[in-house]
Coordinates of C-alpha atoms in Angstrom, one line a residue:
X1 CA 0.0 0.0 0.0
X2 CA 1.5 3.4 -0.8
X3 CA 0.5 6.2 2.0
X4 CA 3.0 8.1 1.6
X5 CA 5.2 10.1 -1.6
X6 CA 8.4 12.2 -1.3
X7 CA 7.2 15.2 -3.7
X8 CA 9.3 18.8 -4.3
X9 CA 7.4 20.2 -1.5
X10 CA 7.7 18.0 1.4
X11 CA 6.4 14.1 2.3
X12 CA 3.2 14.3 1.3
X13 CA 0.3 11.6 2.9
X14 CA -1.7 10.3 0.0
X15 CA -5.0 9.5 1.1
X16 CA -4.7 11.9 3.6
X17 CA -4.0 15.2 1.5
X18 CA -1.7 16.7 3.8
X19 CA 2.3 17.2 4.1
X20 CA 4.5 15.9 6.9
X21 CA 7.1 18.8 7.9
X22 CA 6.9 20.7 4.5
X23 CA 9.2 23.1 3.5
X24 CA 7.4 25.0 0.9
X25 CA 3.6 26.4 1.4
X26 CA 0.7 23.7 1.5
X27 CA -2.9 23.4 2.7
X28 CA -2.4 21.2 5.5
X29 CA 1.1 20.9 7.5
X30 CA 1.6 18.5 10.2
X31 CA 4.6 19.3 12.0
X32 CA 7.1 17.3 14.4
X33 CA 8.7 20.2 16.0
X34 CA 9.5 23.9 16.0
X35 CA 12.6 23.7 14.5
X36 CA 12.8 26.2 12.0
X37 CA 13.7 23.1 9.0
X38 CA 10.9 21.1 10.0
X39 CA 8.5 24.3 11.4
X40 CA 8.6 26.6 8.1
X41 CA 6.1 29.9 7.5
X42 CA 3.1 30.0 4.7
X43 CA 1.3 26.6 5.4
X44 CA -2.8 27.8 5.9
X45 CA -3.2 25.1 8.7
X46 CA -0.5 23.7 11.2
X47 CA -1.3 20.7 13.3
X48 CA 1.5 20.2 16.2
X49 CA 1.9 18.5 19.6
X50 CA 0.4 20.5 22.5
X51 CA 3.9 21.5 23.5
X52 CA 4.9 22.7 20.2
X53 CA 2.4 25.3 19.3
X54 CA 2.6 27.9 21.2
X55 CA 6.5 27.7 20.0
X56 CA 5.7 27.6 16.3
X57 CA 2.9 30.7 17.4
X58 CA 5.9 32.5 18.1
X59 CA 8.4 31.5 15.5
X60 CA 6.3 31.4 12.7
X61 CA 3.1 34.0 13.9
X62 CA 0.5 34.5 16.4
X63 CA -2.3 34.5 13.7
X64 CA -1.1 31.5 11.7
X65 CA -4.2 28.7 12.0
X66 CA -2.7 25.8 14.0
X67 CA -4.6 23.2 16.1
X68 CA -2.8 20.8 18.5
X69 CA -3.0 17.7 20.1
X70 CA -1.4 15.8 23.3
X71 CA 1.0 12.3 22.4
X72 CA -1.3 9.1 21.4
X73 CA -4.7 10.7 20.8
X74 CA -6.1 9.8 17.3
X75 CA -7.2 12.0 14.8
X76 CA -8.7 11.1 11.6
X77 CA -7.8 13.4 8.5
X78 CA -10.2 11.7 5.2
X79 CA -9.7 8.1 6.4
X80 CA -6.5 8.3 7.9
X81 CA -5.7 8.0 11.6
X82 CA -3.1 10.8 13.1
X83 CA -1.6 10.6 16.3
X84 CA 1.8 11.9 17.8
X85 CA 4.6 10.1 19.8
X86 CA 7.5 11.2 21.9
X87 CA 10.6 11.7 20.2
X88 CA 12.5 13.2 22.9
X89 CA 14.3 15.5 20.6
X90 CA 13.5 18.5 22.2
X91 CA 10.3 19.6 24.1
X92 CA 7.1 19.1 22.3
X93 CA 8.7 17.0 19.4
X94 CA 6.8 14.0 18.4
X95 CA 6.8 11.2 16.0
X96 CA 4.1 11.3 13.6
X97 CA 2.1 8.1 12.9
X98 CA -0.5 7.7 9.9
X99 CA -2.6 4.8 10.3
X100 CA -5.0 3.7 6.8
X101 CA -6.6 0.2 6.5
X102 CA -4.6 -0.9 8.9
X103 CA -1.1 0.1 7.2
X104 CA 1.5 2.6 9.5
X105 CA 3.7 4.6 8.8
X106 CA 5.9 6.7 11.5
X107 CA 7.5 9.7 10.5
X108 CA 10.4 10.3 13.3
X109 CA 11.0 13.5 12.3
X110 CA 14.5 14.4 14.8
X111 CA 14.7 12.5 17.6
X112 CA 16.8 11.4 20.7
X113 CA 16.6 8.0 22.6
X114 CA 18.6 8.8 25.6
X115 CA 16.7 10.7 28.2
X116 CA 17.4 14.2 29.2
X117 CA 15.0 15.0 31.9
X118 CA 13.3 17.7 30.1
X119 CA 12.4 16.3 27.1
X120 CA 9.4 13.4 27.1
X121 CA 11.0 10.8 26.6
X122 CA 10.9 8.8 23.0
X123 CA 8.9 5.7 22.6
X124 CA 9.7 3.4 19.9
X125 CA 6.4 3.1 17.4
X126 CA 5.5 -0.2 15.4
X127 CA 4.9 0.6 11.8
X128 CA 5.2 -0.8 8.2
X129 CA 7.6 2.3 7.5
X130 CA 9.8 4.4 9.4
X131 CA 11.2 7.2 8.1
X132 CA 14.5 8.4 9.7
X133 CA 16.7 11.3 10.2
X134 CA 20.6 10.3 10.1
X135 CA 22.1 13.5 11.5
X136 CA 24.8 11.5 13.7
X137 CA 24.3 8.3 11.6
X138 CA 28.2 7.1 11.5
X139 CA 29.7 4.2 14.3
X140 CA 32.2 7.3 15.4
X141 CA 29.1 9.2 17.6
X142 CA 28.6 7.4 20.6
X143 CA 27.1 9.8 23.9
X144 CA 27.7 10.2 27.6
X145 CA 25.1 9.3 29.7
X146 CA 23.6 12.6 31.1
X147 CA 25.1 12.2 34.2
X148 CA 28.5 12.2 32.9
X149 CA 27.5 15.5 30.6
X150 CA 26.5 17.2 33.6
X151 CA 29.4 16.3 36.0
X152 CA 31.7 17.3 32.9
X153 CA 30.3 20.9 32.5
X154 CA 30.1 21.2 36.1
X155 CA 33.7 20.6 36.4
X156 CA 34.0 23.6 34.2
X157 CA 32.0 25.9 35.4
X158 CA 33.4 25.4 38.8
X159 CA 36.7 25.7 37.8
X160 CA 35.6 28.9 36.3
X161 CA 34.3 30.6 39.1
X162 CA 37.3 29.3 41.0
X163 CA 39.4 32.0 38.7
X164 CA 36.7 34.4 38.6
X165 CA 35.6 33.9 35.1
X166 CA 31.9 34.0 33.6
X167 CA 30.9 30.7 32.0
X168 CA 29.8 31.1 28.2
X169 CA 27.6 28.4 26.7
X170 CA 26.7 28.7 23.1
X171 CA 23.7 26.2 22.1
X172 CA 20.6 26.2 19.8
X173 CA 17.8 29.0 21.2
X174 CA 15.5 25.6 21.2
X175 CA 16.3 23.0 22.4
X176 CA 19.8 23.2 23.2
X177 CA 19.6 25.9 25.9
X178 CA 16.9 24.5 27.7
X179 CA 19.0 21.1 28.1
X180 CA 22.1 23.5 29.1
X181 CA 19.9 25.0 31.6
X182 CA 19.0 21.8 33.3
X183 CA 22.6 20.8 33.2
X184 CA 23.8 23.6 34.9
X185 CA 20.3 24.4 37.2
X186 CA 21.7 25.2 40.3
X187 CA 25.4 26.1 40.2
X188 CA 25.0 30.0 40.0
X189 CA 22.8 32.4 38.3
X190 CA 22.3 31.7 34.6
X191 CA 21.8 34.5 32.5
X192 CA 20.6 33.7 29.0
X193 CA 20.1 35.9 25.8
X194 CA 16.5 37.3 24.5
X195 CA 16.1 34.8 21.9
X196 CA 16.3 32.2 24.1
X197 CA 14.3 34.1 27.2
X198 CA 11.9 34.5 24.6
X199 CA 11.6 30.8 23.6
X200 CA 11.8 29.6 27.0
X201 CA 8.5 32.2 27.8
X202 CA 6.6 30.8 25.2
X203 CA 7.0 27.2 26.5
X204 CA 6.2 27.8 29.9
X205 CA 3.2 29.3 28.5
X206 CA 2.2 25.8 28.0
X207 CA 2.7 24.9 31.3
X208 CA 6.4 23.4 31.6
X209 CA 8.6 24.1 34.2
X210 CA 11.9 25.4 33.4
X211 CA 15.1 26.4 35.4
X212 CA 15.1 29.7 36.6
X213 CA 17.2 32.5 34.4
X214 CA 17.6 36.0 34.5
X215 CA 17.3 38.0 30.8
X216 CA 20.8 39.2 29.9
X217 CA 21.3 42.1 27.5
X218 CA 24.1 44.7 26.3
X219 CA 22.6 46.9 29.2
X220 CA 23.3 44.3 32.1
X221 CA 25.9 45.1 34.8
X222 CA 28.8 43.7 33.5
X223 CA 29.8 42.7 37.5
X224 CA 26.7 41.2 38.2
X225 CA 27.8 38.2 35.6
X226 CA 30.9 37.8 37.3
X227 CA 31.0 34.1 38.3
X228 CA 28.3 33.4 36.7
X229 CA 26.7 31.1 33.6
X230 CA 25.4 33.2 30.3
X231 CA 23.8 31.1 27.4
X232 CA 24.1 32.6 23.9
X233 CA 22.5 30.9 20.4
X234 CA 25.2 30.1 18.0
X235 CA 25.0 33.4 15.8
X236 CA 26.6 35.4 18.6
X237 CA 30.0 33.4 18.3
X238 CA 32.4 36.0 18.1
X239 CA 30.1 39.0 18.7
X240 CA 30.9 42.4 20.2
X241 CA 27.6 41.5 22.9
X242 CA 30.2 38.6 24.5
X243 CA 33.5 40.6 23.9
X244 CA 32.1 43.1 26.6
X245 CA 32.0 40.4 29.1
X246 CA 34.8 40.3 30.8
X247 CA 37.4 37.5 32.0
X248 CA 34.7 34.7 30.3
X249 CA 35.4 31.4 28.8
X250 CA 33.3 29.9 26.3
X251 CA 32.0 26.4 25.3
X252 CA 30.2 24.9 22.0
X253 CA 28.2 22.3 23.4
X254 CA 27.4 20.5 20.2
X255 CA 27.5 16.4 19.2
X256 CA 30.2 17.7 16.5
X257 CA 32.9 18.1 19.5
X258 CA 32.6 14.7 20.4
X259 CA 35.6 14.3 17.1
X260 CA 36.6 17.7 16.3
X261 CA 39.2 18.4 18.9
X262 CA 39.3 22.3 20.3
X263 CA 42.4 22.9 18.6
X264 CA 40.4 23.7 15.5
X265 CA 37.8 25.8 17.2
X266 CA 39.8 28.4 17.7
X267 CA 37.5 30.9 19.4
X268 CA 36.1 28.5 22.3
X269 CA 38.1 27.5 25.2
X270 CA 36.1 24.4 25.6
X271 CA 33.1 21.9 23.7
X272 CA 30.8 19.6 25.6
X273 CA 29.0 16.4 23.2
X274 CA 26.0 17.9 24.0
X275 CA 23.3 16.5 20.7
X276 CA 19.7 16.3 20.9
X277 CA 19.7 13.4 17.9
X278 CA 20.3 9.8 18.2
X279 CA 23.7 8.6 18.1
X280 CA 24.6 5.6 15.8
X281 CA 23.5 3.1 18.7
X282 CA 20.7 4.9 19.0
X283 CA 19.5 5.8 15.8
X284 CA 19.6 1.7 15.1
X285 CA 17.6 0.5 18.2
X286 CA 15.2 3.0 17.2
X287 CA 14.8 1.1 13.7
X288 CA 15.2 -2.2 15.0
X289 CA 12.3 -1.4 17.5
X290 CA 10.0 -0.4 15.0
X291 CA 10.3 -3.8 13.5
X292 CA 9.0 -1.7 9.9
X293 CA 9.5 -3.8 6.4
X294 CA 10.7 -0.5 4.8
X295 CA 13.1 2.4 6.4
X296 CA 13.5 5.9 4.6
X297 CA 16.5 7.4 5.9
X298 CA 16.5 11.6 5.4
X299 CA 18.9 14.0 6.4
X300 CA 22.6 12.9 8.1
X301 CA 24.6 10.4 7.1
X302 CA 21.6 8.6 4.8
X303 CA 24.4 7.2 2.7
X304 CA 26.3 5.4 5.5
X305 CA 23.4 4.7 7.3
X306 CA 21.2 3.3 4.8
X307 CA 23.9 0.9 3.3
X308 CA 24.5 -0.5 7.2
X309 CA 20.7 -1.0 7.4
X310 CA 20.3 -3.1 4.1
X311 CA 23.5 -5.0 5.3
X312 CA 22.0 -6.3 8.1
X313 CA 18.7 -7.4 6.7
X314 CA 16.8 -4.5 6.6
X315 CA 15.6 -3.0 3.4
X316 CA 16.6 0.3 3.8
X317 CA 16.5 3.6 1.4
X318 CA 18.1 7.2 1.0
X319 CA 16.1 10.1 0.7
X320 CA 16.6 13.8 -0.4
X321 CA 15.0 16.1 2.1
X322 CA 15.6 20.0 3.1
X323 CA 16.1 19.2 6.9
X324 CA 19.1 19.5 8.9
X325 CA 19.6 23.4 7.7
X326 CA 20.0 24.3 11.3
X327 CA 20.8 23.5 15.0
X328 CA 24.0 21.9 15.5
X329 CA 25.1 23.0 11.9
X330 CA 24.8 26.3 12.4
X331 CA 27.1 25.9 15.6
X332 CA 30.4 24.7 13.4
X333 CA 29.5 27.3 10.4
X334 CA 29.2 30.1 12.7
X335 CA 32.4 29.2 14.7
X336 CA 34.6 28.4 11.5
X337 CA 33.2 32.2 9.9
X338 CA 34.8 33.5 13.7
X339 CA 37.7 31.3 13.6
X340 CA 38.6 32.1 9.6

């Protein structure tokens, strides 16, 4: 049974009439997160995870048309059955699963296995066909547990403070900063920049508790972050805003630094593993768990980690998507530009 086609403007659900995570302007968009590859502006109705919209309300408008609904309620959409899934990627990310006559198909959109603590946690989906990102999809990316993260970082920011110097963190404004902030909850004030205050305001608006910050702009008291942690998004790398902080050291916390030693980033004094995508372990137990007769791998390593799939008996399949244009990748372009 075909339920699903890969068209020009996204992955497009047959019977259903309506796109999975489209990246050019459709009817009817269902979307796995607010991540600005998967969470794009122009579609006339959104459907999202309860988490999610009031993120994609304010990344994409307040007046866009978007319904919601919470993980593994159904919704039918012309014959075919809708429901959403933890992914554990970042907060309010979900796996999408289509159900028609009986065939499913789960679309994983980006996803994590390993719990953070913040993020609900993701649960493997039985299907026909899975469709899979490959962002960290080569044997070399293997993660900490989340207890050696955090004691890792801690040991850093400690050491910091010990010489008097502000901790810099530089992550994704979603999803990245909130796990930084549960990391590091605790050890001092954390001071994070408006585009991620803002973010982190719009999903408490949904009711999720986050670790307390405190809004830090060019007109903060540069002594008052003495000591202290500031998170920054990526596109700050290098600015003049950090410059002014005095006596800081910075971090990347990114799955890329798990290989690429600090020597070559040149403007950080230190990089934490930090992903919010499965690593190669993960990304196959998430497969295997499925137990689907057909895998579409997207964005990553789909070469690599297609050919691996089909090699050990599962009949596996590249595709060509526009995901993965941000989060961790804007992290290594924006610190190369600084360290050029």
């Amino acid at each position: 049974m075909k339920l699903i086609k890969f068209t020009k403007k996204g992955i497009y659900c047959i019977p259903g009439k309506f796109y999975l995570d489209p990246w050019f302007p459709v009817d009817y968009a269902i979307i796995s997160h607010g991540h600005a590859d998967h969470a794009k502006w122009g579609m006339k109705h959104y459907l999202c995870h309860d988490d999610s919209k009031a993120i994609l309300q304010h990344r994409i408008g307040k007046d866009i048309s978007i319904e919601s609904l919470p993980y593994h309620i159904e919704r039918t959409i012309n014959g075919v059955k809708v429901s959403f899934f933890p992914a554990g990627h970042i907060i309010g990310s979900a796996q999408i699963r289509l159900e028609y006559k009986g065939f499913i198909v789960v679309f994983s959109g980006d996803y994590k296995v390993k719990n953070d603590h913040l993020t609900a946690p993701f649960e493997p989906v039985k299907c026909h066909e899975f469709i899979t990102e490959s962002t960290f999809g080569l044997p070399i990316y293997n993660w900490s547990e989340e207890t050696v993260l955090q004691q890792q970082m801690h040991d850093w920011v400690l050491h910091n403070q010990s010489i008097n110097r502000t901790s810099i963190c530089v992550g994704y404004s979603l999803g990245k900063a909130q796990r930084i902030m549960k990391l590091l909850d605790g050890l001092s004030d954390i001071y994070v920049h408006s585009a991620i205050h803002n973010i982190n305001e719009a999903i408490k608006s949904s009711g999720i508790i986050l670790p307390q910050t405190k809004l830090w702009t060019a007109d903060t008291d540069k002594t008052s972050l003495q000591n202290q942690i500031v998170i920054v998004p990526p596109a700050l790398l290098g600015s003049n805003m950090i410059k002014r902080i005095p006596n800081a050291a910075t971090a990347i916390c990114s799955g890329w630094m798990q290989i690429r030693g600090n020597r070559r980033w040149q403007s950080v004094d230190a990089g934490f593993p930090i992903s919010d995508h499965a690593d190669w372990n993960g990304l196959i137990s998430a497969v295997k768990a499925t137990e689907a007769e057909k895998v579409y791998v997207t964005h990553g390593s789909q070469a690599t980690f297609s050919k691996y799939l089909n090699e050990i008996g599962i009949n596996s399949e590249e595709v060509i998507t526009e995901y993965g244009t941000n989060e961790d990748e804007n992290v290594e372009t924006v610190t190369n530009l600084n360290a050029s």
